[in-house]
mmCIF file of C-alpha atoms in Angstrom:
data_model
loop_
_atom_site.group_PDB
_atom_site.id
_atom_site.type_symbol
_atom_site.label_atom_id
_atom_site.label_comp_id
_atom_site.label_asym_id
_atom_site.label_seq_id
_atom_site.Cartn_x
_atom_site.Cartn_y
_atom_site.Cartn_z
ATOM 1 C CA MET A 12 0.295 0.104 -0.009
ATOM 2 C CA ARG A 13 3.315 2.168 0.494
ATOM 3 C CA PHE A 14 4.760 1.297 -3.519
ATOM 4 C CA TYR A 15 3.763 4.626 -3.874
ATOM 5 C CA PRO A 16 6.466 7.508 -1.956
ATOM 6 C CA THR A 17 8.681 4.932 -3.077
ATOM 7 C CA ILE A 18 8.198 5.703 -6.840
ATOM 8 C CA PHE A 19 7.248 9.434 -6.701
ATOM 9 C CA ARG A 20 11.374 9.015 -4.961
ATOM 10 C CA VAL A 21 13.062 6.984 -7.441
ATOM 11 C CA VAL A 22 11.222 8.683 -10.787
ATOM 12 C CA PHE A 23 9.002 11.171 -10.108
ATOM 13 C CA SER A 24 11.102 13.511 -7.979
ATOM 14 C CA ARG A 25 13.758 13.581 -10.206
ATOM 15 C CA MET A 26 11.346 14.664 -12.903
ATOM 16 C CA ASP A 27 10.017 18.373 -14.238
ATOM 17 C CA PRO A 28 7.166 18.178 -11.523
ATOM 18 C CA GLU A 29 4.780 19.401 -14.109
ATOM 19 C CA LYS A 30 6.205 16.227 -16.567
ATOM 20 C CA ALA A 31 5.569 14.951 -13.561
ATOM 21 C CA HIS A 32 1.690 15.945 -13.344
ATOM 22 C CA HIS A 33 0.861 15.553 -16.480
ATOM 23 C CA ILE A 34 2.119 12.047 -16.602
ATOM 24 C CA GLY A 35 0.434 10.901 -13.941
ATOM 25 C CA PHE A 36 -2.712 12.062 -14.887
ATOM 26 C CA ARG A 37 -2.438 10.463 -18.214
ATOM 27 C CA ALA A 38 -1.630 6.972 -16.102
ATOM 28 C CA ILE A 39 -4.848 7.901 -13.884
ATOM 29 C CA ARG A 40 -6.911 8.509 -17.902
ATOM 30 C CA LEU A 41 -5.622 5.401 -18.422
ATOM 31 C CA ALA A 42 -6.043 3.533 -16.597
ATOM 32 C CA GLU A 43 -9.633 4.736 -16.919
ATOM 33 C CA LYS A 44 -10.634 3.995 -20.518
ATOM 34 C CA THR A 45 -8.914 0.288 -20.564
ATOM 35 C CA GLY A 46 -10.323 -0.243 -17.567
ATOM 36 C CA ALA A 47 -8.210 -0.799 -15.095
ATOM 37 C CA SER A 48 -9.537 1.655 -12.705
ATOM 38 C CA ALA A 49 -12.705 -0.766 -12.085
ATOM 39 C CA MET A 50 -11.057 -2.465 -9.529
ATOM 40 C CA LEU A 51 -9.773 0.518 -8.073
ATOM 41 C CA ARG A 52 -13.355 1.846 -7.754
ATOM 42 C CA ARG A 53 -14.369 -1.202 -5.723
ATOM 43 C CA ILE A 54 -11.519 -0.806 -3.741
ATOM 44 C CA SER A 55 -11.948 2.583 -3.027
ATOM 45 C CA ALA A 56 -15.322 2.786 -2.804
ATOM 46 C CA PRO A 57 -16.294 4.564 0.513
ATOM 47 C CA SER A 58 -18.197 3.259 3.260
ATOM 48 C CA LEU A 59 -21.672 3.661 3.345
ATOM 49 C CA GLY A 60 -21.573 5.776 6.961
ATOM 50 C CA LEU A 61 -18.983 7.839 5.310
ATOM 51 C CA ARG A 62 -22.662 9.540 3.647
ATOM 52 C CA ARG A 63 -23.099 13.460 3.810
ATOM 53 C CA THR A 64 -26.104 15.230 2.877
ATOM 54 C CA VAL A 65 -24.433 18.772 2.393
ATOM 55 C CA MET A 66 -25.910 21.942 -0.102
ATOM 56 C CA GLY A 67 -28.738 19.170 -0.367
ATOM 57 C CA MET A 68 -26.284 16.559 -2.317
ATOM 58 C CA ASP A 69 -25.665 13.551 -1.670
ATOM 59 C CA PHE A 70 -21.335 12.977 -1.323
ATOM 60 C CA PRO A 71 -20.642 9.715 -0.925
ATOM 61 C CA SER A 72 -17.612 10.922 1.428
ATOM 62 C CA PRO A 73 -16.988 13.802 3.131
ATOM 63 C CA PHE A 74 -13.145 13.959 1.677
ATOM 64 C CA GLY A 75 -13.127 15.429 -2.011
ATOM 65 C CA LEU A 76 -10.649 16.714 -4.956
ATOM 66 C CA ALA A 77 -9.551 20.804 -4.811
ATOM 67 C CA ALA A 78 -9.492 22.024 -8.149
ATOM 68 C CA GLY A 79 -6.089 22.504 -9.687
ATOM 69 C CA PHE A 80 -5.030 18.597 -10.203
ATOM 70 C CA ASP A 81 -7.960 18.563 -12.882
ATOM 71 C CA LYS A 82 -7.864 21.786 -14.673
ATOM 72 C CA GLU A 83 -10.059 20.779 -17.533
ATOM 73 C CA GLY A 84 -12.373 17.956 -16.332
ATOM 74 C CA HIS A 85 -10.301 15.658 -18.863
ATOM 75 C CA GLY A 86 -10.309 12.903 -15.989
ATOM 76 C CA VAL A 87 -13.455 13.955 -13.532
ATOM 77 C CA ALA A 88 -14.542 10.181 -13.723
ATOM 78 C CA ALA A 89 -10.608 8.466 -13.431
ATOM 79 C CA LEU A 90 -10.868 10.334 -10.870
ATOM 80 C CA ALA A 91 -13.689 9.437 -9.370
ATOM 81 C CA ASP A 92 -13.172 6.001 -9.698
ATOM 82 C CA LEU A 93 -9.313 6.984 -6.743
ATOM 83 C CA GLY A 94 -12.957 7.610 -4.221
ATOM 84 C CA PHE A 95 -13.131 10.876 -3.662
ATOM 85 C CA GLY A 96 -16.703 12.160 -3.225
ATOM 86 C CA HIS A 97 -16.327 14.412 -5.562
ATOM 87 C CA VAL A 98 -14.468 16.681 -7.651
ATOM 88 C CA GLU A 99 -13.523 19.953 -8.388
ATOM 89 C CA VAL A 100 -12.504 20.996 -11.434
ATOM 90 C CA GLY A 101 -11.035 24.252 -12.851
ATOM 91 C CA THR A 102 -10.324 26.126 -12.710
ATOM 92 C CA ILE A 103 -11.656 27.742 -15.862
ATOM 93 C CA THR A 104 -11.893 31.203 -17.552
ATOM 94 C CA GLY A 105 -14.158 32.460 -19.650
ATOM 95 C CA GLN A 106 -11.511 32.848 -22.444
ATOM 96 C CA ALA A 107 -8.380 29.808 -23.474
ATOM 97 C CA GLN A 108 -5.732 30.856 -21.589
ATOM 98 C CA PRO A 109 -1.725 29.226 -21.289
ATOM 99 C CA GLY A 110 -1.005 30.448 -18.142
ATOM 100 C CA ASN A 111 2.769 31.557 -16.723
ATOM 101 C CA PRO A 112 5.416 30.795 -18.995
ATOM 102 C CA ALA A 113 7.790 27.361 -17.794
ATOM 103 C CA PRO A 114 9.015 26.331 -15.158
ATOM 104 C CA ARG A 115 5.868 27.600 -12.715
ATOM 105 C CA LEU A 116 5.702 24.468 -10.656
ATOM 106 C CA PHE A 117 8.408 23.738 -8.247
ATOM 107 C CA ARG A 118 7.971 20.703 -5.198
ATOM 108 C CA LEU A 119 9.481 22.058 -1.826
ATOM 109 C CA ILE A 120 10.177 18.368 -0.934
ATOM 110 C CA GLU A 121 11.180 18.676 2.631
ATOM 111 C CA ASP A 122 7.763 20.563 3.594
ATOM 112 C CA LYS A 123 5.827 18.551 1.910
ATOM 113 C CA ALA A 124 4.896 21.996 -0.186
ATOM 114 C CA VAL A 125 4.652 23.223 -3.867
ATOM 115 C CA ILE A 126 4.742 26.737 -5.085
ATOM 116 C CA ASN A 127 3.099 27.058 -8.406
ATOM 117 C CA ARG A 128 2.226 29.788 -9.557
ATOM 118 C CA MET A 129 0.063 28.490 -12.826
ATOM 119 C CA GLY A 130 -1.399 31.252 -14.058
ATOM 120 C CA PHE A 131 -4.804 29.240 -14.171
ATOM 121 C CA ASN A 132 -3.761 27.602 -17.628
ATOM 122 C CA ASN A 133 -7.053 26.042 -19.331
ATOM 123 C CA SER A 134 -8.896 26.000 -22.610
ATOM 124 C CA GLY A 135 -10.860 28.226 -21.652
ATOM 125 C CA ALA A 136 -15.047 27.452 -20.371
ATOM 126 C CA ARG A 137 -16.772 26.715 -24.587
ATOM 127 C CA ALA A 138 -13.989 23.647 -25.829
ATOM 128 C CA VAL A 139 -14.851 22.442 -21.097
ATOM 129 C CA ALA A 140 -18.194 22.280 -21.473
ATOM 130 C CA PRO A 141 -18.709 19.306 -23.338
ATOM 131 C CA ARG A 142 -16.651 17.271 -20.832
ATOM 132 C CA LEU A 143 -18.295 18.231 -18.115
ATOM 133 C CA ARG A 144 -21.209 17.272 -19.722
ATOM 134 C CA ASP A 145 -20.883 13.681 -20.440
ATOM 135 C CA ALA A 146 -19.419 13.580 -16.830
ATOM 136 C CA ALA A 147 -22.517 13.501 -14.609
ATOM 137 C CA PRO A 148 -24.222 10.848 -16.850
ATOM 138 C CA VAL A 149 -21.045 8.153 -16.591
ATOM 139 C CA LEU A 150 -20.227 8.375 -13.128
ATOM 140 C CA SER A 151 -23.691 8.467 -12.460
ATOM 141 C CA LYS A 152 -23.428 4.532 -14.381
ATOM 142 C CA ARG A 153 -20.942 3.815 -11.981
ATOM 143 C CA PHE A 154 -22.098 4.986 -8.820
ATOM 144 C CA GLY A 155 -25.373 4.694 -8.601
ATOM 145 C CA ALA A 156 -28.097 7.703 -7.159
ATOM 146 C CA VAL A 157 -24.991 8.841 -4.807
ATOM 147 C CA ARG A 158 -22.393 9.192 -7.440
ATOM 148 C CA PRO A 159 -19.931 11.605 -6.954
ATOM 149 C CA VAL A 160 -20.263 15.670 -6.522
ATOM 150 C CA ILE A 161 -19.116 17.629 -9.311
ATOM 151 C CA GLY A 162 -17.927 21.039 -8.039
ATOM 152 C CA ILE A 163 -16.621 24.059 -11.337
ATOM 153 C CA ASN A 164 -14.144 26.546 -9.868
ATOM 154 C CA ILE A 165 -14.204 30.009 -12.726
ATOM 155 C CA GLY A 166 -11.433 32.402 -12.451
ATOM 156 C CA LYS A 167 -10.617 35.910 -13.870
ATOM 157 C CA SER A 168 -8.976 35.611 -17.974
ATOM 158 C CA LYS A 169 -5.617 37.513 -17.778
ATOM 159 C CA ALA A 170 -6.537 39.746 -20.070
ATOM 160 C CA VAL A 171 -9.493 40.509 -18.893
ATOM 161 C CA GLU A 172 -9.342 44.467 -16.961
ATOM 162 C CA LEU A 173 -10.927 43.901 -13.055
ATOM 163 C CA GLU A 174 -13.311 46.829 -14.063
ATOM 164 C CA ASP A 175 -14.943 44.004 -16.995
ATOM 165 C CA ALA A 176 -14.116 40.511 -14.449
ATOM 166 C CA VAL A 177 -18.070 40.019 -13.878
ATOM 167 C CA GLU A 178 -18.932 39.549 -17.259
ATOM 168 C CA ASP A 179 -15.814 37.267 -17.207
ATOM 169 C CA TYR A 180 -17.170 35.489 -14.572
ATOM 170 C CA LEU A 181 -20.961 35.061 -16.960
ATOM 171 C CA VAL A 182 -19.673 33.968 -19.653
ATOM 172 C CA SER A 183 -18.184 30.889 -17.786
ATOM 173 C CA THR A 184 -21.133 30.197 -15.795
ATOM 174 C CA ARG A 185 -22.973 30.190 -18.967
ATOM 175 C CA GLU A 186 -21.999 27.835 -20.291
ATOM 176 C CA LEU A 187 -21.156 26.033 -16.884
ATOM 177 C CA ALA A 188 -23.813 25.903 -14.877
ATOM 178 C CA THR A 189 -25.695 22.768 -16.886
ATOM 179 C CA HIS A 190 -22.530 21.036 -15.761
ATOM 180 C CA ALA A 191 -22.048 22.102 -12.160
ATOM 181 C CA ASP A 192 -23.600 19.597 -9.420
ATOM 182 C CA TYR A 193 -21.860 22.951 -6.996
ATOM 183 C CA MET A 194 -20.143 26.275 -8.526
ATOM 184 C CA VAL A 195 -16.734 28.060 -7.248
ATOM 185 C CA VAL A 196 -15.806 31.215 -7.358
ATOM 186 C CA ASN A 197 -12.242 32.058 -7.912
ATOM 187 C CA VAL A 198 -10.768 35.696 -6.215
ATOM 188 C CA SER A 199 -7.910 34.388 -4.164
ATOM 189 C CA SER A 200 -5.234 32.277 -6.648
ATOM 190 C CA PRO A 201 -1.941 34.535 -6.445
ATOM 191 C CA ASN A 202 -0.891 34.147 -10.156
ATOM 192 C CA THR A 203 -3.480 35.802 -12.015
ATOM 193 C CA PRO A 204 -2.665 39.371 -12.045
ATOM 194 C CA GLY A 205 -4.819 41.823 -10.149
ATOM 195 C CA LEU A 206 -7.169 38.689 -8.890
ATOM 196 C CA ARG A 207 -7.163 39.371 -4.810
ATOM 197 C CA LEU A 208 -8.638 42.156 -5.284
ATOM 198 C CA LEU A 209 -12.008 41.385 -5.697
ATOM 199 C CA GLN A 210 -11.961 40.316 -1.975
ATOM 200 C CA SER A 211 -13.070 42.980 -1.897
ATOM 201 C CA VAL A 212 -16.715 43.271 -0.878
ATOM 202 C CA GLU A 213 -17.320 46.508 -2.490
ATOM 203 C CA SER A 214 -15.611 44.021 -5.998
ATOM 204 C CA LEU A 215 -17.236 41.169 -4.781
ATOM 205 C CA ARG A 216 -20.731 41.875 -3.777
ATOM 206 C CA PRO A 217 -21.858 42.530 -8.070
ATOM 207 C CA LEU A 218 -19.208 39.849 -9.188
ATOM 208 C CA LEU A 219 -21.438 36.977 -7.207
ATOM 209 C CA SER A 220 -24.559 38.729 -6.998
ATOM 210 C CA ALA A 221 -24.449 38.781 -10.945
ATOM 211 C CA VAL A 222 -22.900 34.805 -10.776
ATOM 212 C CA GLN A 223 -25.171 33.527 -8.559
ATOM 213 C CA GLU A 224 -28.013 34.870 -10.567
ATOM 214 C CA GLU A 225 -26.798 33.420 -13.761
ATOM 215 C CA ALA A 226 -26.661 30.176 -12.615
ATOM 216 C CA ASP A 227 -29.117 29.863 -11.284
ATOM 217 C CA ARG A 228 -30.923 30.711 -14.319
ATOM 218 C CA VAL A 229 -28.304 28.693 -17.036
ATOM 219 C CA ALA A 230 -29.246 26.398 -14.949
ATOM 220 C CA ALA A 231 -33.128 26.188 -14.028
ATOM 221 C CA ARG A 232 -32.482 25.236 -10.461
ATOM 222 C CA ARG A 233 -30.856 26.971 -7.173
ATOM 223 C CA MET A 234 -27.241 26.848 -7.884
ATOM 224 C CA PRO A 235 -25.182 26.215 -4.455
ATOM 225 C CA LEU A 236 -21.938 28.420 -4.939
ATOM 226 C CA LEU A 237 -19.021 29.678 -3.479
ATOM 227 C CA VAL A 238 -17.066 31.256 -2.307
ATOM 228 C CA LYS A 239 -12.825 30.674 -2.177
ATOM 229 C CA ILE A 240 -10.609 33.270 0.355
ATOM 230 C CA ALA A 241 -6.812 33.837 0.798
ATOM 231 C CA PRO A 242 -5.201 32.450 3.674
ATOM 232 C CA ASP A 243 -3.612 35.397 3.420
ATOM 233 C CA LEU A 244 -6.771 37.740 4.562
ATOM 234 C CA ALA A 245 -6.489 39.874 7.705
ATOM 235 C CA ASP A 246 -9.832 38.287 10.124
ATOM 236 C CA ALA A 247 -11.886 41.464 9.873
ATOM 237 C CA ASP A 248 -11.969 41.074 6.144
ATOM 238 C CA ILE A 249 -13.024 36.915 6.933
ATOM 239 C CA ASP A 250 -16.162 38.283 8.371
ATOM 240 C CA GLU A 251 -16.845 40.652 6.133
ATOM 241 C CA VAL A 252 -17.050 37.517 3.320
ATOM 242 C CA ALA A 253 -18.463 35.697 5.465
ATOM 243 C CA ALA A 254 -20.836 39.018 6.086
ATOM 244 C CA LEU A 255 -21.609 38.857 2.449
ATOM 245 C CA VAL A 256 -21.530 35.235 1.864
ATOM 246 C CA THR A 257 -25.130 35.289 4.115
ATOM 247 C CA GLU A 258 -26.364 38.025 2.444
ATOM 248 C CA LEU A 259 -26.691 36.984 -0.479
ATOM 249 C CA GLY A 260 -27.796 33.780 0.544
ATOM 250 C CA LEU A 261 -25.030 32.132 -1.241
ATOM 251 C CA ALA A 262 -23.631 27.988 -0.233
ATOM 252 C CA GLY A 263 -20.803 28.750 1.525
ATOM 253 C CA ILE A 264 -17.032 29.595 2.009
ATOM 254 C CA ILE A 265 -14.068 27.463 -0.167
ATOM 255 C CA ALA A 266 -11.243 28.336 2.811
ATOM 256 C CA THR A 267 -8.621 28.741 1.825
ATOM 257 C CA ASN A 268 -6.611 28.718 -1.238
ATOM 258 C CA THR A 269 -2.902 29.011 -1.379
ATOM 259 C CA THR A 270 -0.779 31.341 0.510
ATOM 260 C CA ILE A 271 2.262 34.289 -0.494
ATOM 261 C CA GLY A 272 3.825 33.164 3.254
ATOM 262 C CA ARG A 273 7.503 31.917 2.700
ATOM 263 C CA GLU A 274 7.251 31.470 6.895
ATOM 264 C CA GLY A 275 8.458 28.390 8.827
ATOM 265 C CA LEU A 276 9.774 26.637 6.475
ATOM 266 C CA LEU A 277 12.245 23.607 5.821
ATOM 267 C CA ALA A 278 13.428 23.685 3.038
ATOM 268 C CA ASP A 279 16.874 26.597 1.739
ATOM 269 C CA PRO A 280 15.335 29.796 1.795
ATOM 270 C CA SER A 281 17.756 30.158 -1.296
ATOM 271 C CA LYS A 282 16.340 27.819 -2.868
ATOM 272 C CA VAL A 283 12.801 29.447 -2.085
ATOM 273 C CA ARG A 284 13.810 32.723 -2.934
ATOM 274 C CA GLU A 285 15.544 30.835 -6.485
ATOM 275 C CA ILE A 286 11.930 30.249 -6.865
ATOM 276 C CA GLY A 287 10.444 33.198 -6.122
ATOM 277 C CA ALA A 288 7.492 34.324 -6.503
ATOM 278 C CA GLY A 289 3.535 31.463 -6.817
ATOM 279 C CA GLY A 290 1.292 30.508 -3.873
ATOM 280 C CA LEU A 291 2.583 27.304 -1.736
ATOM 281 C CA SER A 292 0.561 24.847 -1.002
ATOM 282 C CA GLY A 293 0.668 21.625 1.371
ATOM 283 C CA ALA A 294 1.453 21.366 3.920
ATOM 284 C CA PRO A 295 2.695 24.309 6.209
ATOM 285 C CA LEU A 296 -1.120 25.415 5.427
ATOM 286 C CA ARG A 297 -1.631 23.378 8.066
ATOM 287 C CA ALA A 298 -2.518 25.438 10.674
ATOM 288 C CA ARG A 299 -3.465 29.187 8.842
ATOM 289 C CA SER A 300 -5.746 26.922 6.612
ATOM 290 C CA LEU A 301 -7.201 25.252 10.324
ATOM 291 C CA GLU A 302 -7.136 28.527 12.327
ATOM 292 C CA VAL A 303 -9.896 30.307 8.608
ATOM 293 C CA LEU A 304 -11.953 26.902 9.389
ATOM 294 C CA LYS A 305 -12.949 27.958 12.880
ATOM 295 C CA HIS A 306 -12.717 31.676 12.138
ATOM 296 C CA LEU A 307 -15.301 30.811 9.995
ATOM 297 C CA ARG A 308 -17.963 28.183 11.868
ATOM 298 C CA ARG A 309 -17.574 31.035 14.639
ATOM 299 C CA VAL A 310 -18.635 34.035 12.183
ATOM 300 C CA LEU A 311 -20.939 32.221 9.822
ATOM 301 C CA PRO A 312 -24.645 30.466 10.048
ATOM 302 C CA ALA A 313 -24.750 26.813 11.166
ATOM 303 C CA GLY A 314 -26.266 26.142 7.050
ATOM 304 C CA ALA A 315 -23.455 27.784 5.798
ATOM 305 C CA THR A 316 -21.628 25.583 3.673
ATOM 306 C CA ILE A 317 -17.721 24.903 4.432
ATOM 307 C CA ILE A 318 -15.243 23.241 2.465
ATOM 308 C CA SER A 319 -11.887 22.509 3.750
ATOM 309 C CA VAL A 320 -8.357 22.517 2.596
ATOM 310 C CA GLY A 321 -4.992 23.483 3.061
ATOM 311 C CA GLY A 322 -2.417 21.259 4.706
ATOM 312 C CA VAL A 323 -4.539 18.162 4.188
ATOM 313 C CA SER A 324 -2.299 14.832 4.213
ATOM 314 C CA THR A 325 -3.889 12.338 6.643
ATOM 315 C CA ALA A 326 -7.422 10.556 7.556
ATOM 316 C CA GLU A 327 -7.489 12.305 10.992
ATOM 317 C CA ASP A 328 -6.369 15.722 9.180
ATOM 318 C CA VAL A 329 -9.705 15.185 7.795
ATOM 319 C CA ILE A 330 -11.517 13.993 11.125
ATOM 320 C CA GLU A 331 -9.693 17.774 12.699
ATOM 321 C CA ARG A 332 -11.376 19.429 10.959
ATOM 322 C CA LEU A 333 -14.588 18.202 10.548
ATOM 323 C CA GLN A 334 -14.023 18.276 14.043
ATOM 324 C CA ALA A 335 -13.506 21.431 13.458
ATOM 325 C CA GLY A 336 -16.497 22.935 12.029
ATOM 326 C CA ALA A 337 -15.745 22.310 7.973
ATOM 327 C CA ASP A 338 -18.172 20.223 6.021
ATOM 328 C CA LEU A 339 -16.333 18.589 3.144
ATOM 329 C CA VAL A 340 -13.113 18.367 3.399
ATOM 330 C CA GLN A 341 -10.314 18.860 0.055
ATOM 331 C CA GLY A 342 -6.800 17.441 -0.536
ATOM 332 C CA TYR A 343 -4.900 18.599 -3.655
ATOM 333 C CA THR A 344 -1.264 19.373 -3.382
ATOM 334 C CA ALA A 345 -0.565 15.376 -0.763
ATOM 335 C CA PHE A 346 -1.878 13.890 -4.370
ATOM 336 C CA LEU A 347 1.010 14.677 -5.543
ATOM 337 C CA TYR A 348 3.409 12.818 -2.245
ATOM 338 C CA GLU A 349 0.881 9.767 -1.719
ATOM 339 C CA GLY A 350 -0.067 8.707 -5.277
ATOM 340 C CA PRO A 351 -2.817 6.943 -6.496
ATOM 341 C CA LEU A 352 -4.817 5.270 -3.087
ATOM 342 C CA TRP A 353 -4.388 8.373 -1.654
ATOM 343 C CA ALA A 354 -8.223 9.088 -0.795
ATOM 344 C CA ARG A 355 -8.576 4.992 -0.533
ATOM 345 C CA ALA A 356 -6.698 5.438 2.654
ATOM 346 C CA ILE A 357 -8.289 7.922 3.640
ATOM 347 C CA ASN A 358 -12.259 6.429 3.543
ATOM 348 C CA LYS A 359 -10.510 4.051 4.514
ATOM 349 C CA GLY A 360 -9.092 5.984 7.913
ATOM 350 C CA LEU A 361 -12.580 7.650 8.518
ATOM 351 C CA ARG A 362 -13.778 4.410 8.587
ATOM 352 C CA LYS A 363 -12.175 2.307 11.103
ATOM 353 C CA ALA A 364 -12.044 5.989 13.803
ATOM 354 C CA LEU A 365 -16.183 5.652 13.213
ATOM 355 C CA VAL A 366 -16.104 2.195 14.424
ATOM 356 C CA ASN A 367 -13.836 3.446 16.928
ATOM 357 C CA GLY A 368 -17.010 5.516 17.513
ATOM 358 C CA VAL A 369 -14.904 9.055 17.085
ATOM 359 C CA SER A 370 -16.979 11.395 15.887
ATOM 360 C CA LEU A 371 -16.658 13.093 12.640
ATOM 361 C CA THR A 372 -19.068 15.585 13.759
ATOM 362 C CA PRO A 373 -18.956 18.680 15.769
ATOM 363 C CA ALA A 374 -18.506 17.945 19.827
ATOM 364 C CA GLY A 375 -21.466 19.385 21.282
#
């Protein structure tokens, strides 16, 4: 069960991180196309006791895959076969764009972390839409009524000015809302110039209002809509976003995105400086992400959804987030280090915790 860390150390750790990601993802998709992942689907399926209803939807497990791994909807079914309770696709933009120049993905192996400045590289909402349209029927056929949930994460095209951001988000909304179980407005990546300025309530209110209205219209239902925030926000700013989410009646908040901070790293500081700008994810984000989760649970209404992400590696991490008030938990960076059986290991750990009487909800 622990063979992948050896493969990572011997093979992938010596390879350019972005190339390694593409190879690994292609292998996962090939396993699905050839039928080999059917065995993985059987052994990785979450136990029935892990099912939970969030945002009016049944999730087979509280643990899912965060946006960033499957940026363009190429492998939703393949990733679902690995045991994730939901797969969040994106970030997708209104316009196709290549992202930032390479190299743009860097490992900090000592920290079980990654720095990226990918820049929302994707083929654009119109090209992604057919892939997502085809994914849900496949999941329903394979998993039945309680299938893995599909989230769609949308962001601003780099070429679009901030004053035109709302319409740019609406381009993606029109193309993608029909195919989403839930949607996420990403205003917190550090890799698109000016994007984080949209986290101010003055900018966020018209954006979220417009996306919610358009998503509801296109999907012909109330679309569960969340906003993804940065861990670098001050608590007062988090309070303002939480109040806005409550005011607009949105589904909730995803906390948190990557950080621009570099504190407490084990990696050689000169190496970190050489890498330069980008968002840091992985284990070093754990403490702040948990802190933001606890803060949000105090200030948001009980019915508001919080999806916690950042520094999640083990079943114990997932349990900690659920007990702290998260409705769902996501991971991504640890997937790169732990490999294709990672979700299975977490689901197995969650099931063991339930058998041993450990609660997967907040005390009291």
